[in-house]
Short mmCIF file of C-alpha atoms in Angstrom, two decimals:
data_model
loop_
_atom_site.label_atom_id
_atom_site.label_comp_id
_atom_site.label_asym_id
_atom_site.label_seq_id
_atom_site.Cartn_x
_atom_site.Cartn_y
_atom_site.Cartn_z
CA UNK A 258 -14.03 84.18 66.26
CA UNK A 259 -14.17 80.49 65.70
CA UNK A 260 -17.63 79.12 63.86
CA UNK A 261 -19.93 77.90 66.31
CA UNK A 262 -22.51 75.03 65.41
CA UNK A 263 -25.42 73.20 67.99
CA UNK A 264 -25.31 69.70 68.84
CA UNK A 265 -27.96 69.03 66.82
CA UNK A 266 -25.74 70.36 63.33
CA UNK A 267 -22.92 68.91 64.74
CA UNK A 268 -24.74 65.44 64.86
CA UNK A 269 -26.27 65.68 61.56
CA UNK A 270 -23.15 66.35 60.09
CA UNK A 271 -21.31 63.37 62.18
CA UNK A 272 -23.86 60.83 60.76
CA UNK A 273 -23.43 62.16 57.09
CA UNK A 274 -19.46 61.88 57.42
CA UNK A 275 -19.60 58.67 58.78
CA UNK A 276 -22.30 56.94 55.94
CA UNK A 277 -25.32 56.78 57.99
CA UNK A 278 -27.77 59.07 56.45
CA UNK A 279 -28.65 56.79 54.04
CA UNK A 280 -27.47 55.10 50.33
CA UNK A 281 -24.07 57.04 50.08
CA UNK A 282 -22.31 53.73 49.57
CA UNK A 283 -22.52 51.17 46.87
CA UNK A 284 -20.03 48.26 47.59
CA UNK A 285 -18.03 47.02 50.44
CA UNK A 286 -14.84 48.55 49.08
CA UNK A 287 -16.88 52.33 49.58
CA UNK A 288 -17.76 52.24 52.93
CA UNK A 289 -14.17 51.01 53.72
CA UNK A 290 -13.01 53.80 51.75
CA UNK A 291 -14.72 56.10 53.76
CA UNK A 292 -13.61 54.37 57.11
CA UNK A 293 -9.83 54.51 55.82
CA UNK A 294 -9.74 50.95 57.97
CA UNK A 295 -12.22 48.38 58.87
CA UNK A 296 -11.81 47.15 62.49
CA UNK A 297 -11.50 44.11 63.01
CA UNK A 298 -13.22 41.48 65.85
CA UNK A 299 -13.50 38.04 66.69
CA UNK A 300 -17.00 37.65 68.76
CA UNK A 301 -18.95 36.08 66.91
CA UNK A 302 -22.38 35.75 69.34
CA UNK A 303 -24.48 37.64 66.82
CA UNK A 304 -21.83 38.70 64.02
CA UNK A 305 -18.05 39.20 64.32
CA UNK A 306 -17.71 42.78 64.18
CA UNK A 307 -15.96 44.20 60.85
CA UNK A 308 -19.20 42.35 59.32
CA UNK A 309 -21.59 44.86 61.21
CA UNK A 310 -20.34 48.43 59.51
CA UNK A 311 -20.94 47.09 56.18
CA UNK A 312 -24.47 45.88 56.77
CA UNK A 313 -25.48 49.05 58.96
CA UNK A 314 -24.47 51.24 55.16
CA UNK A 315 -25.29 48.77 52.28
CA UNK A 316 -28.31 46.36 54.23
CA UNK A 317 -28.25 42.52 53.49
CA UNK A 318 -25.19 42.31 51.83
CA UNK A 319 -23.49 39.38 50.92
CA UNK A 320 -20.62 38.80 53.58
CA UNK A 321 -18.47 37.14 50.60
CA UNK A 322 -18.28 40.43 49.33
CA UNK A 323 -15.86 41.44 52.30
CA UNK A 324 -14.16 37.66 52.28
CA UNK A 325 -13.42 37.64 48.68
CA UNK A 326 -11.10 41.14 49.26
CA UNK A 327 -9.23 39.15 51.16
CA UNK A 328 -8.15 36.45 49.19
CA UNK A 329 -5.93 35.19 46.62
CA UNK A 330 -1.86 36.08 46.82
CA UNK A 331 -2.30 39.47 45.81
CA UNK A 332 -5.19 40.70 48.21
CA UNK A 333 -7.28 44.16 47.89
CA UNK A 334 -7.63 43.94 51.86
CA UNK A 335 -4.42 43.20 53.64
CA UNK A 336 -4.46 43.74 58.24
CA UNK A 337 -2.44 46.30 60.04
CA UNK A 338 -2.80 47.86 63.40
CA UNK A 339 -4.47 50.88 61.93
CA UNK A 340 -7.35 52.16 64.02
CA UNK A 341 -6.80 48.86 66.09
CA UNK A 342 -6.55 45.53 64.30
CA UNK A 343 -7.94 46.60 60.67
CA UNK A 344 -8.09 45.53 57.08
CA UNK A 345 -6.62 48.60 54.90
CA UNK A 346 -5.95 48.96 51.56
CA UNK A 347 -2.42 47.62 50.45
CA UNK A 348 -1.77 50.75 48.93
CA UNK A 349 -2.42 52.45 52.06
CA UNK A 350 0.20 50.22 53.92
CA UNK A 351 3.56 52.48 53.39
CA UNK A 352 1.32 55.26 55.79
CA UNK A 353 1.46 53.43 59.36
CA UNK A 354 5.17 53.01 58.20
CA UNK A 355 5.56 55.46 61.73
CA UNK A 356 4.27 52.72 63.31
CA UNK A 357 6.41 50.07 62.62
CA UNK A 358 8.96 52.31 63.19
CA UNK A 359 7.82 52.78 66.76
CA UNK A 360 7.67 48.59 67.28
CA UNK A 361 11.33 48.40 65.26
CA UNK A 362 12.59 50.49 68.29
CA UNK A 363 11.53 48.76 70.93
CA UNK A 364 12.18 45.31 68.97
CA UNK A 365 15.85 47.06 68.47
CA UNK A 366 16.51 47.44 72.23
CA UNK A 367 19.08 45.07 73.86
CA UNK A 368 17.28 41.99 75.77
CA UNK A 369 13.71 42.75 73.93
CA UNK A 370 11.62 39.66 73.52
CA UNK A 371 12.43 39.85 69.56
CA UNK A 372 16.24 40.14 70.02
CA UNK A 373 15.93 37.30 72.78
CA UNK A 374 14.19 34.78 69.61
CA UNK A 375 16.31 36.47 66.60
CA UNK A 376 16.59 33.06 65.38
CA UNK A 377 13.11 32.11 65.73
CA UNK A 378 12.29 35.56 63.88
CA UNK A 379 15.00 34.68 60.98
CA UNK A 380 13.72 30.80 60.55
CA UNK A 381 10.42 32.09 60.53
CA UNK A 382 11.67 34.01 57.09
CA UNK A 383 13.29 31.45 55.79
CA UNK A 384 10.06 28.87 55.96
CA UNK A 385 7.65 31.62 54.38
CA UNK A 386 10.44 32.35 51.58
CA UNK A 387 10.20 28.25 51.13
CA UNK A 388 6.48 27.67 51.23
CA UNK A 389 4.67 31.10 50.59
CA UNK A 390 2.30 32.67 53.05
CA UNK A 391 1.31 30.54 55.76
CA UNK A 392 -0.82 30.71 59.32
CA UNK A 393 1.37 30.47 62.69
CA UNK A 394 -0.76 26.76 62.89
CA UNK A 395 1.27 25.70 59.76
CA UNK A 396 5.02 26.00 61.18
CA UNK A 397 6.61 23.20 62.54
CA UNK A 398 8.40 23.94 65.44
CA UNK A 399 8.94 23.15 69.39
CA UNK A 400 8.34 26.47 70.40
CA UNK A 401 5.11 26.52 68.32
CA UNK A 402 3.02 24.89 71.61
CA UNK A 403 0.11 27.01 72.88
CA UNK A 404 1.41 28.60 76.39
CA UNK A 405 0.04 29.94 79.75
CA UNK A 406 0.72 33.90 78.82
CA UNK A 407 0.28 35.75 75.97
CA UNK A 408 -3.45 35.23 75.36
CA UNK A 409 -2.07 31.50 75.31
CA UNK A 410 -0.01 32.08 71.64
CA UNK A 411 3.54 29.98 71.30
CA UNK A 412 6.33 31.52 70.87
CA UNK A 413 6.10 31.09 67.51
CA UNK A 414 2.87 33.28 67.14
CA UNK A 415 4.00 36.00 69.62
CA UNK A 416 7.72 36.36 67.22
CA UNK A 417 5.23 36.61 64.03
CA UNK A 418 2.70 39.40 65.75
CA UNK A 419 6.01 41.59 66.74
CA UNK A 420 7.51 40.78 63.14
CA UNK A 421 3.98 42.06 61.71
CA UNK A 422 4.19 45.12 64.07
CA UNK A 423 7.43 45.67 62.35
CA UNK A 424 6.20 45.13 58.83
CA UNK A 425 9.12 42.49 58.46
CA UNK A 426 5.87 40.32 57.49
CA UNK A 427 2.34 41.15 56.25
CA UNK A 428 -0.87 39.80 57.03
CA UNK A 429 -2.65 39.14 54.01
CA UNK A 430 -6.28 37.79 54.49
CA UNK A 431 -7.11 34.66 57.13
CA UNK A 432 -8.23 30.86 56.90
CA UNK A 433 -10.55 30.01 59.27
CA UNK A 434 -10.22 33.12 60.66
CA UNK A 435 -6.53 32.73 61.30
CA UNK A 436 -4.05 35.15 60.14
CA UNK A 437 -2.50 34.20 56.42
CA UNK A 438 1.18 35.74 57.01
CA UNK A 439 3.95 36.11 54.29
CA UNK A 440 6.83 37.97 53.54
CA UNK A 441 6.17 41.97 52.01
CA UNK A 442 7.01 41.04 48.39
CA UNK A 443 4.58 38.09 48.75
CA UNK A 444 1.55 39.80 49.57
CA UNK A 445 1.96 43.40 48.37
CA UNK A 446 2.82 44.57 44.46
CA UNK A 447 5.95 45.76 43.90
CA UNK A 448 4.19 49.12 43.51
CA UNK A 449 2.92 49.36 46.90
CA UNK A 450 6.07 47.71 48.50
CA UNK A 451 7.87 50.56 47.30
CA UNK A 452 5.98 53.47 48.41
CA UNK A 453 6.93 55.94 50.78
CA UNK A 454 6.58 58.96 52.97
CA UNK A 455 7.97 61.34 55.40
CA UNK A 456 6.51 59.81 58.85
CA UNK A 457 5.32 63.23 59.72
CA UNK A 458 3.44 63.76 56.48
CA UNK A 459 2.01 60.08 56.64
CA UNK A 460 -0.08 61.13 59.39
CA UNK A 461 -0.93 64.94 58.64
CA UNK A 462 -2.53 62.57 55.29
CA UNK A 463 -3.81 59.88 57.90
CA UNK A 464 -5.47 62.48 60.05
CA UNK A 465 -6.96 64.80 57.46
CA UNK A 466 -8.65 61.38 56.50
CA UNK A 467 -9.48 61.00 60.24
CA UNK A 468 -11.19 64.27 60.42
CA UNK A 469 -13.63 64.09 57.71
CA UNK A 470 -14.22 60.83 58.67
CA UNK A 471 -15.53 62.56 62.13
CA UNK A 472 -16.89 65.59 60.18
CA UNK A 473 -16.97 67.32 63.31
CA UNK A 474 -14.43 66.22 66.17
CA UNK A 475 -12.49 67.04 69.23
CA UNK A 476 -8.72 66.38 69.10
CA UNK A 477 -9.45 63.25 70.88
CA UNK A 478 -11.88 62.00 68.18
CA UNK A 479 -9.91 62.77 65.23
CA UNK A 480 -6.88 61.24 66.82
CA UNK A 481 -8.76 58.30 68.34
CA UNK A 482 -9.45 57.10 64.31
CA UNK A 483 -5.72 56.57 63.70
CA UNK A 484 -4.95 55.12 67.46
CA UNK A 485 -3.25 58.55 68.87
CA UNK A 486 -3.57 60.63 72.19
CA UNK A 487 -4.54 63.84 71.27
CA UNK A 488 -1.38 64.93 72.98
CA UNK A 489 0.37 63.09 70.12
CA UNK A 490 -0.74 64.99 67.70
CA UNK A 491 -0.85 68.52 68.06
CA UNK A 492 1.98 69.55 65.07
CA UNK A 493 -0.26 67.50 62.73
CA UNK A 494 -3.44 69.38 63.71
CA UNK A 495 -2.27 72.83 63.49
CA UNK A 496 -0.79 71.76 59.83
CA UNK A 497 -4.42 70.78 58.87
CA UNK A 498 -5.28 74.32 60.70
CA UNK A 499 -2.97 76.37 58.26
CA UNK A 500 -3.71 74.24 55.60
CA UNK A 501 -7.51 74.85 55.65
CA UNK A 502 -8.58 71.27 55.85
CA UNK A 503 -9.96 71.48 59.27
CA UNK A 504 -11.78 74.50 60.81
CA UNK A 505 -11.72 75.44 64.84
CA UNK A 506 -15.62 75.51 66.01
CA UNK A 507 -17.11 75.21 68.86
CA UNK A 508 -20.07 72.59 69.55
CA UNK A 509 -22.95 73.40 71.92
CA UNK A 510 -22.44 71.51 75.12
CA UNK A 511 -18.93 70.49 74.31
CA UNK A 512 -16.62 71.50 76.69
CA UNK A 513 -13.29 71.28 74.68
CA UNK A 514 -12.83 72.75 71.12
CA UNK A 515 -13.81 70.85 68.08
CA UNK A 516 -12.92 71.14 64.60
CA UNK A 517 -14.85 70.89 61.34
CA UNK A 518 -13.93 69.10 58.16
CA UNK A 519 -13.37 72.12 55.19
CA UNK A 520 -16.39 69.51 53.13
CA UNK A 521 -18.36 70.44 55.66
CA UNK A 522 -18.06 74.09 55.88
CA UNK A 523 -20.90 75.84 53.66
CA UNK A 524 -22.87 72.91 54.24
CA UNK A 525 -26.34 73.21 54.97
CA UNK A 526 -27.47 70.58 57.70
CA UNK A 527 -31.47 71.28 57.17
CA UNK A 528 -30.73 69.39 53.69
CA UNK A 529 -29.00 66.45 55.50
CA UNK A 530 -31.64 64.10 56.74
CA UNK A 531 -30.45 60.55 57.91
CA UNK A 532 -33.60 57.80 57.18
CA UNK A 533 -32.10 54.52 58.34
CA UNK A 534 -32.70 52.17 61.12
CA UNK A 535 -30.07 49.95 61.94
CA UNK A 536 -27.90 48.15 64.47
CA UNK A 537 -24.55 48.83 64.78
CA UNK A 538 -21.59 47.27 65.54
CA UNK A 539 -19.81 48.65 69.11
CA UNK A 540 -16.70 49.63 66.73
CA UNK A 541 -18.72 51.24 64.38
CA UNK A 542 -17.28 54.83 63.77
CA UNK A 543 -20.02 56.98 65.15
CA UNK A 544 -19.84 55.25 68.34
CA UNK A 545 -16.14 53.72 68.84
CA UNK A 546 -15.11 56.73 71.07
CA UNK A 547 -17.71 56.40 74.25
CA UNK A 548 -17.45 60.05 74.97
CA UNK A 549 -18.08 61.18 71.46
CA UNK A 550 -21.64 59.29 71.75
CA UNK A 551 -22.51 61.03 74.70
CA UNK A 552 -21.42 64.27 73.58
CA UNK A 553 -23.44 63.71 70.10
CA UNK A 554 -26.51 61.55 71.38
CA UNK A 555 -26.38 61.04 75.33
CA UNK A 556 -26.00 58.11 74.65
CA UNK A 557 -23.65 56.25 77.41
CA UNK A 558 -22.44 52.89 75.71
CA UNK A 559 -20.05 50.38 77.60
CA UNK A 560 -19.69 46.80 75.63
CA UNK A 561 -20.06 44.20 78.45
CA UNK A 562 -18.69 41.15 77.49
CA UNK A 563 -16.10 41.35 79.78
CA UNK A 564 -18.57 42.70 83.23
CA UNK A 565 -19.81 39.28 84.72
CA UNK A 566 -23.63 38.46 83.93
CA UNK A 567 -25.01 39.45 87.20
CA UNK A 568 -23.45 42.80 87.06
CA UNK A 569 -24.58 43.35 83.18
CA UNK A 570 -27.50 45.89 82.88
CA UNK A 571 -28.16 45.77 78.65
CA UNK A 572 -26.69 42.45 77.66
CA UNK A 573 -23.46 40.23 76.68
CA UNK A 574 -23.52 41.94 73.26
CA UNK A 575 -25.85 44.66 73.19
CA UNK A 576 -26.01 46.78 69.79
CA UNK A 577 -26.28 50.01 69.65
CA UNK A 578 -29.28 50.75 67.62
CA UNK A 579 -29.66 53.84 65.44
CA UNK A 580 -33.06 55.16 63.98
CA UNK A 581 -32.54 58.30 61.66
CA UNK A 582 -30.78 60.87 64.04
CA UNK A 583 -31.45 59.34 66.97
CA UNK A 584 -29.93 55.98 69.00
CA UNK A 585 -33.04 55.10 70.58
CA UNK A 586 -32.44 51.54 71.41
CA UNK A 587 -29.63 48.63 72.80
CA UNK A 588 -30.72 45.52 71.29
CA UNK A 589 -28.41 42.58 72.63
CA UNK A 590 -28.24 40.18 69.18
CA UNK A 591 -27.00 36.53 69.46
CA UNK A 592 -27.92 34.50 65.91
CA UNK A 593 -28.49 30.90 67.27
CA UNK A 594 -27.65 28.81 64.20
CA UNK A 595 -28.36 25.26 66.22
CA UNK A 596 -32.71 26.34 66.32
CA UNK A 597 -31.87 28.94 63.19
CA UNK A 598 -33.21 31.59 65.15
CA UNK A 599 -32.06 35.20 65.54
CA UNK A 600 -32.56 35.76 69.28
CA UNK A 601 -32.78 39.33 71.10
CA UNK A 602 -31.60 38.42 74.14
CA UNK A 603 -32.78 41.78 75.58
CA UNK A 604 -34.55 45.18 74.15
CA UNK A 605 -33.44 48.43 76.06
CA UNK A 606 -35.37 51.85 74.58
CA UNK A 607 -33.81 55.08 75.78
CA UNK A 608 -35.41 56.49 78.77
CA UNK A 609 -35.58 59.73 77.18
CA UNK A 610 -38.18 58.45 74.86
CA UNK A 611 -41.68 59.62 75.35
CA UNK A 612 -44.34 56.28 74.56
CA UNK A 613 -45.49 57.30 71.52
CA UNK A 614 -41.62 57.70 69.86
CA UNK A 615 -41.53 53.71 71.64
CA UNK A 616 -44.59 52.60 69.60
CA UNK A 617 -43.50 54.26 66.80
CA UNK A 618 -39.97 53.56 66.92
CA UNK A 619 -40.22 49.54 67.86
CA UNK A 620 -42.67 49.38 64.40
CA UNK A 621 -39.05 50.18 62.41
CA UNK A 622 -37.09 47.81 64.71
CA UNK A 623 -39.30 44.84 64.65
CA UNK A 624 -39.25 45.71 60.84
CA UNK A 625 -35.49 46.18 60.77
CA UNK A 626 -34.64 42.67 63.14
CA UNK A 627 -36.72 40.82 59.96
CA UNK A 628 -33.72 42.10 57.56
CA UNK A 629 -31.23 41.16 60.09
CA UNK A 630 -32.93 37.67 60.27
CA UNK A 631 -32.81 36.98 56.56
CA UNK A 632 -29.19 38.71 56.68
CA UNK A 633 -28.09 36.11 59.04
CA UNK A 634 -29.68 33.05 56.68
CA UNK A 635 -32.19 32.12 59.70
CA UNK A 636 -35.60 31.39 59.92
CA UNK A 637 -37.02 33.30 62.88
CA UNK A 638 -36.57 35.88 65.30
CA UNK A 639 -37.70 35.33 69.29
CA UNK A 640 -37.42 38.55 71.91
CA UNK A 641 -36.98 37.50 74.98
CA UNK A 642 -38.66 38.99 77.85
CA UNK A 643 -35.78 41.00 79.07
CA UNK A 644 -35.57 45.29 78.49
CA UNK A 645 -38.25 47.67 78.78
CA UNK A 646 -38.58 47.07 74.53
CA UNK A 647 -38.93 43.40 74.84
CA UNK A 648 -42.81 43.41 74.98
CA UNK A 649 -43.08 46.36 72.08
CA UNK A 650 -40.96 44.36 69.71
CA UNK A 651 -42.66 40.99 70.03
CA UNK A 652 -45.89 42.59 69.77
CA UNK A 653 -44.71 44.20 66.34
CA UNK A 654 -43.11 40.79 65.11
CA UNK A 655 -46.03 38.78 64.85
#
């Protein structure tokens, strides 16, 4: 008989796994740790998104902290395509090896795009052996013009992103938020360039790190961390079966089977009790897979930046808001550095919510947008009339 837990245990023990009951991480370097990957996004309305994680675990941190990993010719953060576009560790690099193997294939195949600029591919080599690692900006080259397809890259940059799905080149760090690429033995130590494993054992490791990262998770959720169909991954999951380091359980309400991390086994959830309030990024972990949220919090999240503005019902860039078990709010952020102001554009409570959890709950919010304010190095913040929260939180703000 597989062990059965409620939603309720199953959520208390997804917000422990994930960092968000409350100081379990010290340093910027922990919470990635935990992660295995930090996801990376440009958007920068409010905060570009691999920012967001961090300050939802540690508070005001200084965002230097994360920038300073990635400097410097040997880096302690280096990019990959790990969850999607992530910093990971360096050492961690040789483990998405299975990866590059997959883009060396299809690079490989007769007519490809990469056999069709081979040249472009080797000269690209040749100039980063010559001048160390460099940003696709810094080559000098008449295919290296801004085009029509391709998210308008050149040539140039769309030979480099194939060569660094291949791992013939490593992104290490960015200026100006461009990618800094060089050649393996520039950016990682000879310790880590030389480090291998059995693709099949790379990601029974990479998913028993996925896993307790979920704490409790359908196939889908453990094998959404690492960028898999659950269909891809069904060898490596009944490894981590025999093996003991996942457990099958079922989840009340959950219609397909789960499985829970072996840390969280004997665990008792009544001594697990989350105490923050925070916004969180829409790649943060506990709500990156849509249907997870649901499952865990009913809590149906879309990101719509891409749905034009009349159709948009929370906002452009509307957070996720968590308040100790519970994500009671969408709170669409955009830090306004011309007037210095943090603005919520709108303020969304659950429906769910009875009006006393609203009073109570926009007292830690109006609280909590102060230490986003301050985070953000601006003076102010201004709610907007927008959202059934809007009036709540500017009543609590002043």
């Amino acid at each position: 008989m597989p062990l059965s837990l409620t939603n309720q245990e199953a959520k208390l023990i997804a917000l422990d796994a994930v960092g968000l009951v409350g100081n379990q991480d010290k340093t910027v370097l922990d919470v990635i740790d935990r992660f295995g990957m930090l996801q990376i996004d440009s958007v920068n309305v409010f905060e570009r998104a691999h920012y967001m994680p961090l300050f939802s675990r540690l508070g005001a941190y200084d965002k230097n902290d994360l920038d300073s990993l990635t400097a410097g010719s040997k880096p302690k953060l280096i990019e990959y395509w790990a969850h999607q576009a992530s910093f990971i560790r360096p050492e961690n690099f040789y483990l998405y090896d299975f990866r590059m193997q997959y883009y060396r294939d299809r690079a490989a195949k007769p007519g490809s795009f990469y056999q069709q600029n081979i040249k472009l591919a080797n000269w690209i080599k040749s100039e980063l052996k010559a001048n160390g690692p460099m940003t696709h900006s810094d080559f000098e080259h008449e295919d290296n013009v801004r085009q029509g397809s391709w998210w308008g890259w050149s040539t140039v940059k769309t030979v480099m992103e194939s060569m660094f799905l291949q791992g013939e080149i490593v992104a290490g760090g960015r200026r100006n938020f461009s990618k800094l690429y060089g050649l393996p033995e520039q950016i990682l130590s000879t310790k880590n360039l030389n480090k291998s494993m059995d693709h099949r054992q790379a990601r029974v490791k990479l998913l028993a790190h996925s896993a307790r990262l979920m704490g409790v998770g359908t196939a889908k959720d453990i094998a959404n961390v690492i960028f898999y169909r659950p269909s891809e991954i069904q060898e490596e999951l009944q490894t981590l079966i025999d093996k003991k380091i996942i457990f099958p359980v079922t989840v009340e309400g959950w219609t397909k089977p789960a499985y829970l991390h072996k840390d969280y086994l004997n665990v008792d959830t009544k001594t697990i009790k989350p105490n923050l309030t925070t916004v969180l990024s829409p790649f943060d972990p506990l709500t990156w897979e849509r249907d997870r949220a649901l499952r865990l919090f009913n809590f149906d999240y879309k990101i719509e930046i891409y749905v034009p503005e009349p159709k948009r019902i929370y906002g452009y860039y509307s957070l996720p808001t968590l308040h100790k078990d519970k994500l009671i709010a969408r709170l669409d952020l955009k830090s306004d550095r011309q007037n210095n102001e943090l603005l919520v554009q709108s303020a969304w409570h659950e429906l769910e919510l009875t009006e006393k959890e609203v009073t109570k709950y926009s007292k830690a919010l109006a609280k909590h947008l102060k230490v986003v304010q301050k985070w953000q190095g601006l003076d102010s913040v201004q709610v907007k009339k927008k959202g059934n929260l809007a009036l709540e939180l500017r009543t609590n703000l002043h």
